[in-house]
Short mmCIF file of C-alpha atoms and ligand atoms in Angstrom, two decimals:
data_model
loop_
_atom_site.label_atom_id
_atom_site.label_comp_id
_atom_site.label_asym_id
_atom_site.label_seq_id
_atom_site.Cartn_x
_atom_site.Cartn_y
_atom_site.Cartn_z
CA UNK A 1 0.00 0.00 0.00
CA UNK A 2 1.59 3.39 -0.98
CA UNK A 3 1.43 6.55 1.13
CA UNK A 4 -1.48 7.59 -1.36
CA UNK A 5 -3.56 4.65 -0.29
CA UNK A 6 -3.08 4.63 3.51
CA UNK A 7 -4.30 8.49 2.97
CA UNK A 8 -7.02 7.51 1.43
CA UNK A 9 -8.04 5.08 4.22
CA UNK A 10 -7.77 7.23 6.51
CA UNK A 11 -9.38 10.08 4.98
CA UNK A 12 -12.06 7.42 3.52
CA UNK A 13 -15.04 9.82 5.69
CA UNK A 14 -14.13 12.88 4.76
CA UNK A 15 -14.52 11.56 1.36
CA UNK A 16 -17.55 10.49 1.83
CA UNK A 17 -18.72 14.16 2.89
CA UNK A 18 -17.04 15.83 -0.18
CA UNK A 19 -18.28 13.38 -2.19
CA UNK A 20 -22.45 14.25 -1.12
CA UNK A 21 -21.34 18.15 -1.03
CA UNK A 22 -20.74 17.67 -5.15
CA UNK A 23 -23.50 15.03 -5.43
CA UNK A 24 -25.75 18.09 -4.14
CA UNK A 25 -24.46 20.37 -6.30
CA UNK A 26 -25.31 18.63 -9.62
CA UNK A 27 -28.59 17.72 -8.17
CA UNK A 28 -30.14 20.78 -9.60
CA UNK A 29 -28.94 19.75 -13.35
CA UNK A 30 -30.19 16.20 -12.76
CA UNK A 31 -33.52 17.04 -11.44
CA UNK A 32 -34.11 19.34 -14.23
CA UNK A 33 -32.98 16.37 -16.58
CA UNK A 34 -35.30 14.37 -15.09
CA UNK A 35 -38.52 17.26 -15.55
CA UNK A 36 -37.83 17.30 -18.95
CA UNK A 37 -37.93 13.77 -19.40
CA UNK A 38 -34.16 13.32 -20.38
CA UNK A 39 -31.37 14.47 -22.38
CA UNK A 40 -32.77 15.05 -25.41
CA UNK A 41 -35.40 17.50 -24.37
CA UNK A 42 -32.97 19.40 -21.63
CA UNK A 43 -30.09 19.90 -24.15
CA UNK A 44 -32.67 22.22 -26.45
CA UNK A 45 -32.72 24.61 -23.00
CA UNK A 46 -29.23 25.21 -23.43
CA UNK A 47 -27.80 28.16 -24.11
CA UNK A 48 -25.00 27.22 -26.08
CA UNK A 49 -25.33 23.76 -26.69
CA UNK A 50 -22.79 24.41 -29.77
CA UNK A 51 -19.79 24.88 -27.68
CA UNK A 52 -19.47 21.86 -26.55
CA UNK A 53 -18.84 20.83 -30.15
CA UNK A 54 -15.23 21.51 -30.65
CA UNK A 55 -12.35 20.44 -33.19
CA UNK A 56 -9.82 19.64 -30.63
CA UNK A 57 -7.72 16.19 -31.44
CA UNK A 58 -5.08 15.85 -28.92
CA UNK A 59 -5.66 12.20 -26.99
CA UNK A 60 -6.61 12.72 -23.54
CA UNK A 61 -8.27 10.05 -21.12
CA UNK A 62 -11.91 9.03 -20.52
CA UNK A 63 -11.65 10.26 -16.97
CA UNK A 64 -13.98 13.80 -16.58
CA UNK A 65 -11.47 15.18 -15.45
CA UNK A 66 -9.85 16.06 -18.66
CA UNK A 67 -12.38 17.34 -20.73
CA UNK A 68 -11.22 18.23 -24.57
CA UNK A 69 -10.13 16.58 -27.62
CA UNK A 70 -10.41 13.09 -28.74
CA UNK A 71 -10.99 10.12 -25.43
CA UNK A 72 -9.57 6.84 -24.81
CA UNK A 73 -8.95 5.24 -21.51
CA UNK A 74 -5.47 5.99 -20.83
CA UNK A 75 -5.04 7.46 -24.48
CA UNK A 76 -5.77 4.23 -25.55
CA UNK A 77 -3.40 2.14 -23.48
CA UNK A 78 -5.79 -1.03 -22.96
CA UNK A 79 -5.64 -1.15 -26.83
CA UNK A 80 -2.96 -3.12 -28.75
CA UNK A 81 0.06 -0.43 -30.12
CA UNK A 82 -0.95 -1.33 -33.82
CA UNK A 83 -5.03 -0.86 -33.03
CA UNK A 84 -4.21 2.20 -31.23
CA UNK A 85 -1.64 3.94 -34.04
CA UNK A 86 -4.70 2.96 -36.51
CA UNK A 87 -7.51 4.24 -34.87
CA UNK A 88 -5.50 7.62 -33.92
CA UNK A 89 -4.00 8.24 -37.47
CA UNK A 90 -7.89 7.99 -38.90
CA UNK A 91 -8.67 10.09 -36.23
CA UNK A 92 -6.09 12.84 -37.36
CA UNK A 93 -4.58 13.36 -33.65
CA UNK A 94 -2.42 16.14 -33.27
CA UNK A 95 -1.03 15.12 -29.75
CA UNK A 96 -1.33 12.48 -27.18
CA UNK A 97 -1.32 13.39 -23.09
CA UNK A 98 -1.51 11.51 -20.05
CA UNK A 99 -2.43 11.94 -16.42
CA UNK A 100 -1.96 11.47 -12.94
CA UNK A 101 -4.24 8.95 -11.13
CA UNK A 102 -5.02 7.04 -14.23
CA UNK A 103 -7.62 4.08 -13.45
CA UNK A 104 -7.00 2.96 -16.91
CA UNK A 105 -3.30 3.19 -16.34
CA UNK A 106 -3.63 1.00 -13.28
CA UNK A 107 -6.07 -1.15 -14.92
CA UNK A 108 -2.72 -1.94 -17.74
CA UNK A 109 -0.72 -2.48 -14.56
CA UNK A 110 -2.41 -5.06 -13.08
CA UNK A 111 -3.32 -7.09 -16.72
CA UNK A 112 0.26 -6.38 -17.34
CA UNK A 113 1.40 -7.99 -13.86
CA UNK A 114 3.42 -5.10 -13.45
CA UNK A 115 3.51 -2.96 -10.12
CA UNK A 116 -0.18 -0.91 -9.93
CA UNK A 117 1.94 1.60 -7.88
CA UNK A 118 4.22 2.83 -11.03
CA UNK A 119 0.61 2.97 -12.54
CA UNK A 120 1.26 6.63 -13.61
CA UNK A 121 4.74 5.54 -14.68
CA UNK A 122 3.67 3.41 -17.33
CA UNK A 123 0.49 6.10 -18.42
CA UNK A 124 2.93 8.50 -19.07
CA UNK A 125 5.22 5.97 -20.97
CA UNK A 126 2.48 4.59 -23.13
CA UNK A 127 1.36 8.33 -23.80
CA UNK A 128 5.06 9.11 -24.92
CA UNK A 129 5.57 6.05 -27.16
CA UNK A 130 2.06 6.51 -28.95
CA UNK A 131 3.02 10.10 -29.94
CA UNK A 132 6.11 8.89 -31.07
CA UNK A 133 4.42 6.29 -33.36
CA UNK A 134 2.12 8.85 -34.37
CA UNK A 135 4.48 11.55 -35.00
CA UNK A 136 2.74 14.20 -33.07
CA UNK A 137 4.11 15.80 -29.77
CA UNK A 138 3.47 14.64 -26.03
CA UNK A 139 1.44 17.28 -24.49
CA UNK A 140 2.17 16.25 -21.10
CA UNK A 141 1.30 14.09 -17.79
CA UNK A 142 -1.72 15.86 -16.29
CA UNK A 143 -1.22 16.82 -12.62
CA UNK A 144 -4.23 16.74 -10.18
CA UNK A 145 -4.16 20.24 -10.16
CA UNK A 146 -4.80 20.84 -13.46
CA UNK A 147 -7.59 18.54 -13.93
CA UNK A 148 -11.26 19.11 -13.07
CA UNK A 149 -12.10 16.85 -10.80
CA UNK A 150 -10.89 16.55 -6.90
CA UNK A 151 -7.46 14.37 -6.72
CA UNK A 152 -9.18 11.41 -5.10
CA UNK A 153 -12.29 10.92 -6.31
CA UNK A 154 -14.33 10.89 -9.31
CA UNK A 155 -17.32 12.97 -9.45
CA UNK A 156 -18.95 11.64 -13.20
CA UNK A 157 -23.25 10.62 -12.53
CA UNK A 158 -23.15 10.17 -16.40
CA UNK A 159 -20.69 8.60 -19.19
CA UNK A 160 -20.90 10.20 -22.90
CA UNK A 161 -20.85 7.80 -25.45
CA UNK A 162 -19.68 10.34 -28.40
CA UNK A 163 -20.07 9.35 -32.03
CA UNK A 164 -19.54 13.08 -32.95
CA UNK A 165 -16.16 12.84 -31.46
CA UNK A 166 -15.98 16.75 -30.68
CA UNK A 167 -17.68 16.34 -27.40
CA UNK A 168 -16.37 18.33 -24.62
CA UNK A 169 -18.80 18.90 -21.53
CA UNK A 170 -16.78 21.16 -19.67
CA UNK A 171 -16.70 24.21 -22.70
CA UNK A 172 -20.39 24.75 -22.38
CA UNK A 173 -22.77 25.71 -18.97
CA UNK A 174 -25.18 23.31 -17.90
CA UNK A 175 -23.53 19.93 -19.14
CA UNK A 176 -22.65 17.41 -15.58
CA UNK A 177 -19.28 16.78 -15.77
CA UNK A 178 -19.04 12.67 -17.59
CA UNK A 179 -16.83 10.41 -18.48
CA UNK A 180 -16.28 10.90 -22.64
CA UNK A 181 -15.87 7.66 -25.18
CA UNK A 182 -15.07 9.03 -28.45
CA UNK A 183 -16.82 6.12 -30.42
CA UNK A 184 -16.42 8.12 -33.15
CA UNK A 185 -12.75 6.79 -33.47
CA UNK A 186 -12.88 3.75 -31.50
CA UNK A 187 -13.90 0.25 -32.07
CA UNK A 188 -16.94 -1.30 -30.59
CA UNK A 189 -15.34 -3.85 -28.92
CA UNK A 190 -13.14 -1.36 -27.16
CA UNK A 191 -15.53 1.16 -26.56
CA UNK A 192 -17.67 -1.53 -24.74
CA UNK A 193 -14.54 -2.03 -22.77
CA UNK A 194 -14.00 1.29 -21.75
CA UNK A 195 -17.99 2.06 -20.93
CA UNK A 196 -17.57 -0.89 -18.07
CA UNK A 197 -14.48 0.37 -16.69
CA UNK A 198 -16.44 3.61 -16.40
CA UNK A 199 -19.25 2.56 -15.06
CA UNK A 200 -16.78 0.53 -12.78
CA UNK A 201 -15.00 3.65 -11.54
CA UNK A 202 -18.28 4.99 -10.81
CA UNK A 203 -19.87 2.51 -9.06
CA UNK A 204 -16.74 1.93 -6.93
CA UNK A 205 -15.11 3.68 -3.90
CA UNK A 206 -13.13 6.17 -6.27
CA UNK A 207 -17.03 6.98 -7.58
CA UNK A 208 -20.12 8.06 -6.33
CA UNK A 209 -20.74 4.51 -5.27
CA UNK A 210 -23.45 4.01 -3.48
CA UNK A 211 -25.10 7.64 -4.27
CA UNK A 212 -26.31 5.94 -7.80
CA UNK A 213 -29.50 4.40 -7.11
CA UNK A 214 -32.22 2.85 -9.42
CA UNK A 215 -33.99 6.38 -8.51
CA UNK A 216 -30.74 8.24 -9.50
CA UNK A 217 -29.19 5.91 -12.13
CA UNK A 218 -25.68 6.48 -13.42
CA UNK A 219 -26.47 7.56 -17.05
CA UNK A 220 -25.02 6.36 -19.98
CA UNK A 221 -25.66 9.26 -22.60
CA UNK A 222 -25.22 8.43 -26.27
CA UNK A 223 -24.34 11.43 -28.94
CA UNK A 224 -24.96 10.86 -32.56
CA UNK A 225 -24.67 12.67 -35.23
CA UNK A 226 -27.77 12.01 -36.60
CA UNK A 227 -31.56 10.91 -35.39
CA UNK A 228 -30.21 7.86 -37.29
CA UNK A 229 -26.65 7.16 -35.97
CA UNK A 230 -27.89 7.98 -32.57
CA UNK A 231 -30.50 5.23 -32.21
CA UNK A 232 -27.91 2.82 -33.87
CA UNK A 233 -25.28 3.44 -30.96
CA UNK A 234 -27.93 3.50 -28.72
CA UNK A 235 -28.86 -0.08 -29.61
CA UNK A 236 -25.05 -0.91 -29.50
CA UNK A 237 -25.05 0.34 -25.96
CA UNK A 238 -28.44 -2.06 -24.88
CA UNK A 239 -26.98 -4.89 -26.25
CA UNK A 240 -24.17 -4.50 -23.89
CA UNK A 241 -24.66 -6.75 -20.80
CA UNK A 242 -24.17 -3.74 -17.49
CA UNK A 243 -23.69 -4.89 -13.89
CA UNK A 244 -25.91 -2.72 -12.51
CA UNK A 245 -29.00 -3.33 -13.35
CA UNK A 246 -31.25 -0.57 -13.04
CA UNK A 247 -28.61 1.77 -11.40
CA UNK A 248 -27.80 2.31 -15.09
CA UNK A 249 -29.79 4.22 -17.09
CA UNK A 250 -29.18 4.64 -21.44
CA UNK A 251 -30.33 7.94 -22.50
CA UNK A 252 -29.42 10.35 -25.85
CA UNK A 253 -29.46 13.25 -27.90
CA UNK A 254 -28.82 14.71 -31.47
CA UNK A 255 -26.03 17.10 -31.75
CA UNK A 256 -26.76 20.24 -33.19
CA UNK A 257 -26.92 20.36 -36.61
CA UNK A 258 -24.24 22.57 -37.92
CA UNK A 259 -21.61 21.33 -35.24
CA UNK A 260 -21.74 17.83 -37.16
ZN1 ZN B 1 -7.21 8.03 -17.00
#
């Protein structure tokens, strides 16, 4: 157990309080979701549903807290080198990134048989090889600091299943703060994958946990770029078998027209 972990432990209560004081503060957003009878509906009250359409394409992670560009857990590093270069270089990337208290990272670590405590070690390696088989630059190990979440926990009620792959929560008002799967770029198989470790995270004691209830679900949101492609990846995402049960919850919406 590293000093990170005992902390943890020890500050496992105090968690627990931070954790409801941010639960309470998206409760607003959520209950208005649930007025207007989900996504679909509430995104149309938006103000400027656009921005959070951009044209970003440096790799980052899944995890919400680093919102922008194009998402794979761990930039990808659960993916074979030779699926990852191919589904990147389709995906024009312009950088790749990594970041401190990767899940995905640790997740490689422990498949790997490897040590889970050089977890971010091996992120940040991955990261730096991927650009170099991409030929783009490494934009860097994300610190805590810099990302938008708190350092120990994860704060995501909802996981966006992007097919637009320009989805970025955090550059518009009104959006919870998700996990992002940019589907657009990555395979099925891996993008099922990555929705469980997700709704893993979530679920667990890095998560909300026990805060998602049948009553409030974690939500799985899908983003299409058409009526048509939406429905399609929404079927994708029902024909996945979830753990949860009922505590997960598939809902959707169109994005806006000219932003496709
Ligand atoms: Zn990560």
């Amino acid at each position: 157990m590293n000093e990170r972990n005992l902390k943890m432990g020890h500050e496992h209560e105090n968690h627990q309080e931070e954790k409801e004081k941010i639960w309470r503060e998206q409760e607003p957003i959520f209950e208005k979701i649930q007025q207007e009878g989900g996504f679909s509906n509430y995104v149309q009250s938006l103000k400027n549903l656009e921005d959070a359409f951009h044209t970003g394409h440096d790799i980052h992670c899944i995890d919400e807290g680093t919102p922008g560009g194009i998402h794979s857990a761990g930039s990808g590093i659960l993916m074979s080198r030779e699926e990852a270069v191919k589904a990147f270089k389709e995906a024009g990337v312009t950088g790749v990134t990594s970041h401190e208290g990767c899940g995905a990272a640790k997740l490689y670590a422990i498949e790997k048989e490897l040590d889970p405590e050089k977890a971010d070690e091996y992120g940040e390696q991955w990261a730096k090889e991927l650009a170099i088989a991409l030929n783009v630059p490494y934009e860097g190990h994300m610190t805590s600091e810099q990302m938008a979440r708190p350092e120990s926990f994860h704060i995501a009620r909802v996981a966006y299943y992007d097919g637009t792959g320009k989805f970025d929560y955090s550059a518009t008002e009104g959006l919870p703060p998700g996990f992002i799967i940019s589907r657009k770029f990555i395979g099925e198989t891996e993008a099922e994958k990555e929705i469980g470790i997700a709704e893993s995270i979530a679920m667990g004691d890095h998560g909300f946990g026990d805060l998602i209830t049948e009553e409030n679900p974690f939500l799985i949101v899908v983003i299409g770029d058409s009526e048509a492609s939406t429905a399609k990846l929404k079927q994708e995402i029902e024909n996945i078998s979830h753990n949860y049960g009922k505590r997960i919850k598939v809902d959707s919406f169109v994005a806006p027209e000219h932003k496709r």
